[in-house]
JSON list of C-alpha atoms in Angstrom, two decimals:
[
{"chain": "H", "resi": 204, "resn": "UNK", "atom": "CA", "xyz": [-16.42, -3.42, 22.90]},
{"chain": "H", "resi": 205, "resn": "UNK", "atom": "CA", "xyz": [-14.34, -0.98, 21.22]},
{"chain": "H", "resi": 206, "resn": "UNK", "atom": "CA", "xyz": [-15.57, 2.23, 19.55]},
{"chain": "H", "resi": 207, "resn": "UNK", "atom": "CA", "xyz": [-14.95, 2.36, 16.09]},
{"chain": "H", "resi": 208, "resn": "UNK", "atom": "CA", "xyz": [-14.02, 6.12, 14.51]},
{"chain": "H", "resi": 209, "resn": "UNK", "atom": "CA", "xyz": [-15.14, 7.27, 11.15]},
{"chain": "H", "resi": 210, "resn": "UNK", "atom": "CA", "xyz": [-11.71, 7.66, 9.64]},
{"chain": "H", "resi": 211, "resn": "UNK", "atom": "CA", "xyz": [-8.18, 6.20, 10.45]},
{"chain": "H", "resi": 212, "resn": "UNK", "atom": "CA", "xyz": [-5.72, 8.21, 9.11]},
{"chain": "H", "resi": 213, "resn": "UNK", "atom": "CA", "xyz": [-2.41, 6.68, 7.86]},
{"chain": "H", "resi": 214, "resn": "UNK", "atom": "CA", "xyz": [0.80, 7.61, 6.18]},
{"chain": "H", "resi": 215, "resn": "UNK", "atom": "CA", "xyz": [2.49, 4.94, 3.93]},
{"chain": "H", "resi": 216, "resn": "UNK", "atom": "CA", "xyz": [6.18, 4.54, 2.88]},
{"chain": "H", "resi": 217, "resn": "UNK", "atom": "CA", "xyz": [7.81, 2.95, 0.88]},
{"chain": "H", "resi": 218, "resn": "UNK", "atom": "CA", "xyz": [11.52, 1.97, 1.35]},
{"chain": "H", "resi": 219, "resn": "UNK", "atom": "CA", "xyz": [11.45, 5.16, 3.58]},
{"chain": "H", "resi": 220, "resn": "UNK", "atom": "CA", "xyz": [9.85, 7.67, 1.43]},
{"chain": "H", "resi": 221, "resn": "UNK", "atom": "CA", "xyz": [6.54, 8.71, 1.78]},
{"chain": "H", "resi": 222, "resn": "UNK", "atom": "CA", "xyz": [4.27, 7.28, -0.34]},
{"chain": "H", "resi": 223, "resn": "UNK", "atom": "CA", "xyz": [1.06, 9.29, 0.42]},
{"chain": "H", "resi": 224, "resn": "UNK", "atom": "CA", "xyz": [-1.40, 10.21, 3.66]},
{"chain": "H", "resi": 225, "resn": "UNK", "atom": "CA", "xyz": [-4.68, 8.45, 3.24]},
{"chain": "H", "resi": 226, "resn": "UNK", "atom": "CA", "xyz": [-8.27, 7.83, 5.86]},
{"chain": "H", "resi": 227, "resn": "UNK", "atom": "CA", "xyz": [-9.41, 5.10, 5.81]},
{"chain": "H", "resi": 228, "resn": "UNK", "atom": "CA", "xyz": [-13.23, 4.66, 6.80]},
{"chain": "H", "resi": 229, "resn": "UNK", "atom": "CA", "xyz": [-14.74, 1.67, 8.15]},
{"chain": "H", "resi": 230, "resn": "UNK", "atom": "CA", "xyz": [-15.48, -1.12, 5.87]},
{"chain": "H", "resi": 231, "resn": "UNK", "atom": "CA", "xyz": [-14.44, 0.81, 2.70]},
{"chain": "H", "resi": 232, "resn": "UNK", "atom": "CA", "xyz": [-12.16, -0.84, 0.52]},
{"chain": "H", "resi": 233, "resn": "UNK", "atom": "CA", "xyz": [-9.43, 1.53, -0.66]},
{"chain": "H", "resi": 234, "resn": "UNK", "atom": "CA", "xyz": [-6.68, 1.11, -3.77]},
{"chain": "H", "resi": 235, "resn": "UNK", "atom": "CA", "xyz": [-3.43, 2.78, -4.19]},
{"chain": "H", "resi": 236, "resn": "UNK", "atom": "CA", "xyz": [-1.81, 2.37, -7.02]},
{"chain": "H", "resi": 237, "resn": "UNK", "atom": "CA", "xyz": [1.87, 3.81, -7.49]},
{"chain": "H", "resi": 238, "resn": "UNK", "atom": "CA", "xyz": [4.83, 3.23, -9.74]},
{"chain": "H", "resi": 239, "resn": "UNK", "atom": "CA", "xyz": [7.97, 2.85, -8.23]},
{"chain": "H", "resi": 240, "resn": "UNK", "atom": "CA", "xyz": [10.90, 1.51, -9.42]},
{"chain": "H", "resi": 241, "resn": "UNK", "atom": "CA", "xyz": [13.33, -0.65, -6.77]},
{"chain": "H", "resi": 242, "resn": "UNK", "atom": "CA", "xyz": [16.72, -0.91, -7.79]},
{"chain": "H", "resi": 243, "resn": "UNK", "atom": "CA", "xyz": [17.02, -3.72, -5.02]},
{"chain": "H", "resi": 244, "resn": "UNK", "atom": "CA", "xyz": [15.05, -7.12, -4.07]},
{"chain": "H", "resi": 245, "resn": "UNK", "atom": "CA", "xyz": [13.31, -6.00, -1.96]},
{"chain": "H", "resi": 246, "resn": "UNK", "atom": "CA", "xyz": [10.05, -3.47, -0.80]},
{"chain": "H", "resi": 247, "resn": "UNK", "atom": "CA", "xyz": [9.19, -2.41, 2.42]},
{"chain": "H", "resi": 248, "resn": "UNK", "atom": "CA", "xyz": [6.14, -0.92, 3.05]},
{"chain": "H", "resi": 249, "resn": "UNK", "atom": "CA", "xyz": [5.49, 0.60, 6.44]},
{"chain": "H", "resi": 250, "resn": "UNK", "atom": "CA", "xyz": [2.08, 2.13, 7.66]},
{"chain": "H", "resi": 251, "resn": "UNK", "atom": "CA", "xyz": [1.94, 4.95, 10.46]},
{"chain": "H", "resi": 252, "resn": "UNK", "atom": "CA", "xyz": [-1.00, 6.25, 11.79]},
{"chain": "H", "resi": 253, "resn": "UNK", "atom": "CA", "xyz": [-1.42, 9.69, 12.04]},
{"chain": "H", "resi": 254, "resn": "UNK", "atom": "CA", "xyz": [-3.87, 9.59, 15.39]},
{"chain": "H", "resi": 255, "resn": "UNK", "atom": "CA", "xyz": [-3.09, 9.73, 18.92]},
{"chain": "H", "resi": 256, "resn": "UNK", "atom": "CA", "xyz": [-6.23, 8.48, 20.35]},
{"chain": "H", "resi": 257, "resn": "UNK", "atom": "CA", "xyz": [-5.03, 4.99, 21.36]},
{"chain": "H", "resi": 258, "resn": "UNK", "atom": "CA", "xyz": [-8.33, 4.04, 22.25]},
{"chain": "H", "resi": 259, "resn": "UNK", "atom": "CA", "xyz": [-8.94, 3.37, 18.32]},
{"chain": "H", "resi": 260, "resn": "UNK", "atom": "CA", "xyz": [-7.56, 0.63, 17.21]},
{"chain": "H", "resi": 261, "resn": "UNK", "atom": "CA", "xyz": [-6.30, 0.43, 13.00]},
{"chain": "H", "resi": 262, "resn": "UNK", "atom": "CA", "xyz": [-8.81, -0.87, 10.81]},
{"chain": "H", "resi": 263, "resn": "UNK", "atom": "CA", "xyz": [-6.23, -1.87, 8.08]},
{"chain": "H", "resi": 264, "resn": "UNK", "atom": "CA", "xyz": [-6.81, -5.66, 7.28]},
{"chain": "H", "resi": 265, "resn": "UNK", "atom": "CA", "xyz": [-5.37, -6.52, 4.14]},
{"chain": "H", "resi": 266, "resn": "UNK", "atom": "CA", "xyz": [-2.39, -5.57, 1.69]},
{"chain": "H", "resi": 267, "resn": "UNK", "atom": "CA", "xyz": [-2.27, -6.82, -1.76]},
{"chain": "H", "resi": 268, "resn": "UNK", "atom": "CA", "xyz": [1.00, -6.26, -3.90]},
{"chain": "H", "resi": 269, "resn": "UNK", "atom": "CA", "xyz": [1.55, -7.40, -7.01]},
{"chain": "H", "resi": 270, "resn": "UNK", "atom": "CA", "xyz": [4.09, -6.78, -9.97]},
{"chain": "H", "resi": 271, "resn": "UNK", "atom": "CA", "xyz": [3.43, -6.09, -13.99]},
{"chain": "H", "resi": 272, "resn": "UNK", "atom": "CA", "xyz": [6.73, -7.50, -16.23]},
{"chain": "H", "resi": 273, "resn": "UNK", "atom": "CA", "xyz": [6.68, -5.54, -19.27]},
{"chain": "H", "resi": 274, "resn": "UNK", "atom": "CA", "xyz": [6.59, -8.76, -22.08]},
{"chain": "H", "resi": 275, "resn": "UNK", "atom": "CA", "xyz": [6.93, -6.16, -25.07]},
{"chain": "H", "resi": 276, "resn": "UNK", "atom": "CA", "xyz": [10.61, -6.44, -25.00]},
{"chain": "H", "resi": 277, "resn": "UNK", "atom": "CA", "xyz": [11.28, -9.89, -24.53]},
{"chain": "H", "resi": 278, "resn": "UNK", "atom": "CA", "xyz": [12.20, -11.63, -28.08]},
{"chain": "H", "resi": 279, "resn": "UNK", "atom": "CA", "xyz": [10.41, -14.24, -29.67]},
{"chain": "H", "resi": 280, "resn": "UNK", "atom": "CA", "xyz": [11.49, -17.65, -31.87]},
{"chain": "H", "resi": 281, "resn": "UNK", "atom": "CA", "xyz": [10.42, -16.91, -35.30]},
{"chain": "H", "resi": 282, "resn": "UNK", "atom": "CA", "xyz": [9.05, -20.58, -35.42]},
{"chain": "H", "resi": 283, "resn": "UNK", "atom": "CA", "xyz": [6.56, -19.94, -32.75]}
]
């Protein structure tokens, strides 16, 4: 059985620029929120660690993305 570390520590990008540097401990649920504006379809995300101990292995288990559309300046029918 593997030995699990306190912390994992990670850097995440987005679309190549560095998001932030975060640790991660074990079992403790983290959330990032950022605002970032694509001017393309798509968004990468890519996660480095920032250990060398290869005898850890990355604790990250989920990613959850999601998108707000800003409704206030979409029009209406008056007859609504």
């Amino acid at each position: 059985m593997t030995k699990l570390s306190p912390l994992r520590e990670f850097t995440i990008s987005t679309n190549d620029k560095i998001l932030t540097r975060i640790s991660l401990e074990y079992l403790t649920p983290v959330t990032i929120p950022f605002e970032q504006s694509t001017g393309g379809t798509s968004l990468n995300f890519e996660f480095v660690p920032n250990y060398q101990d290869l005898n850890y292995l990355p604790i990250l288990n989920a990613v959850e993305v999601y998108y707000l559309l800003d409704l206030s300046r979409t029009s209406t029918a008056l007859d609504d």
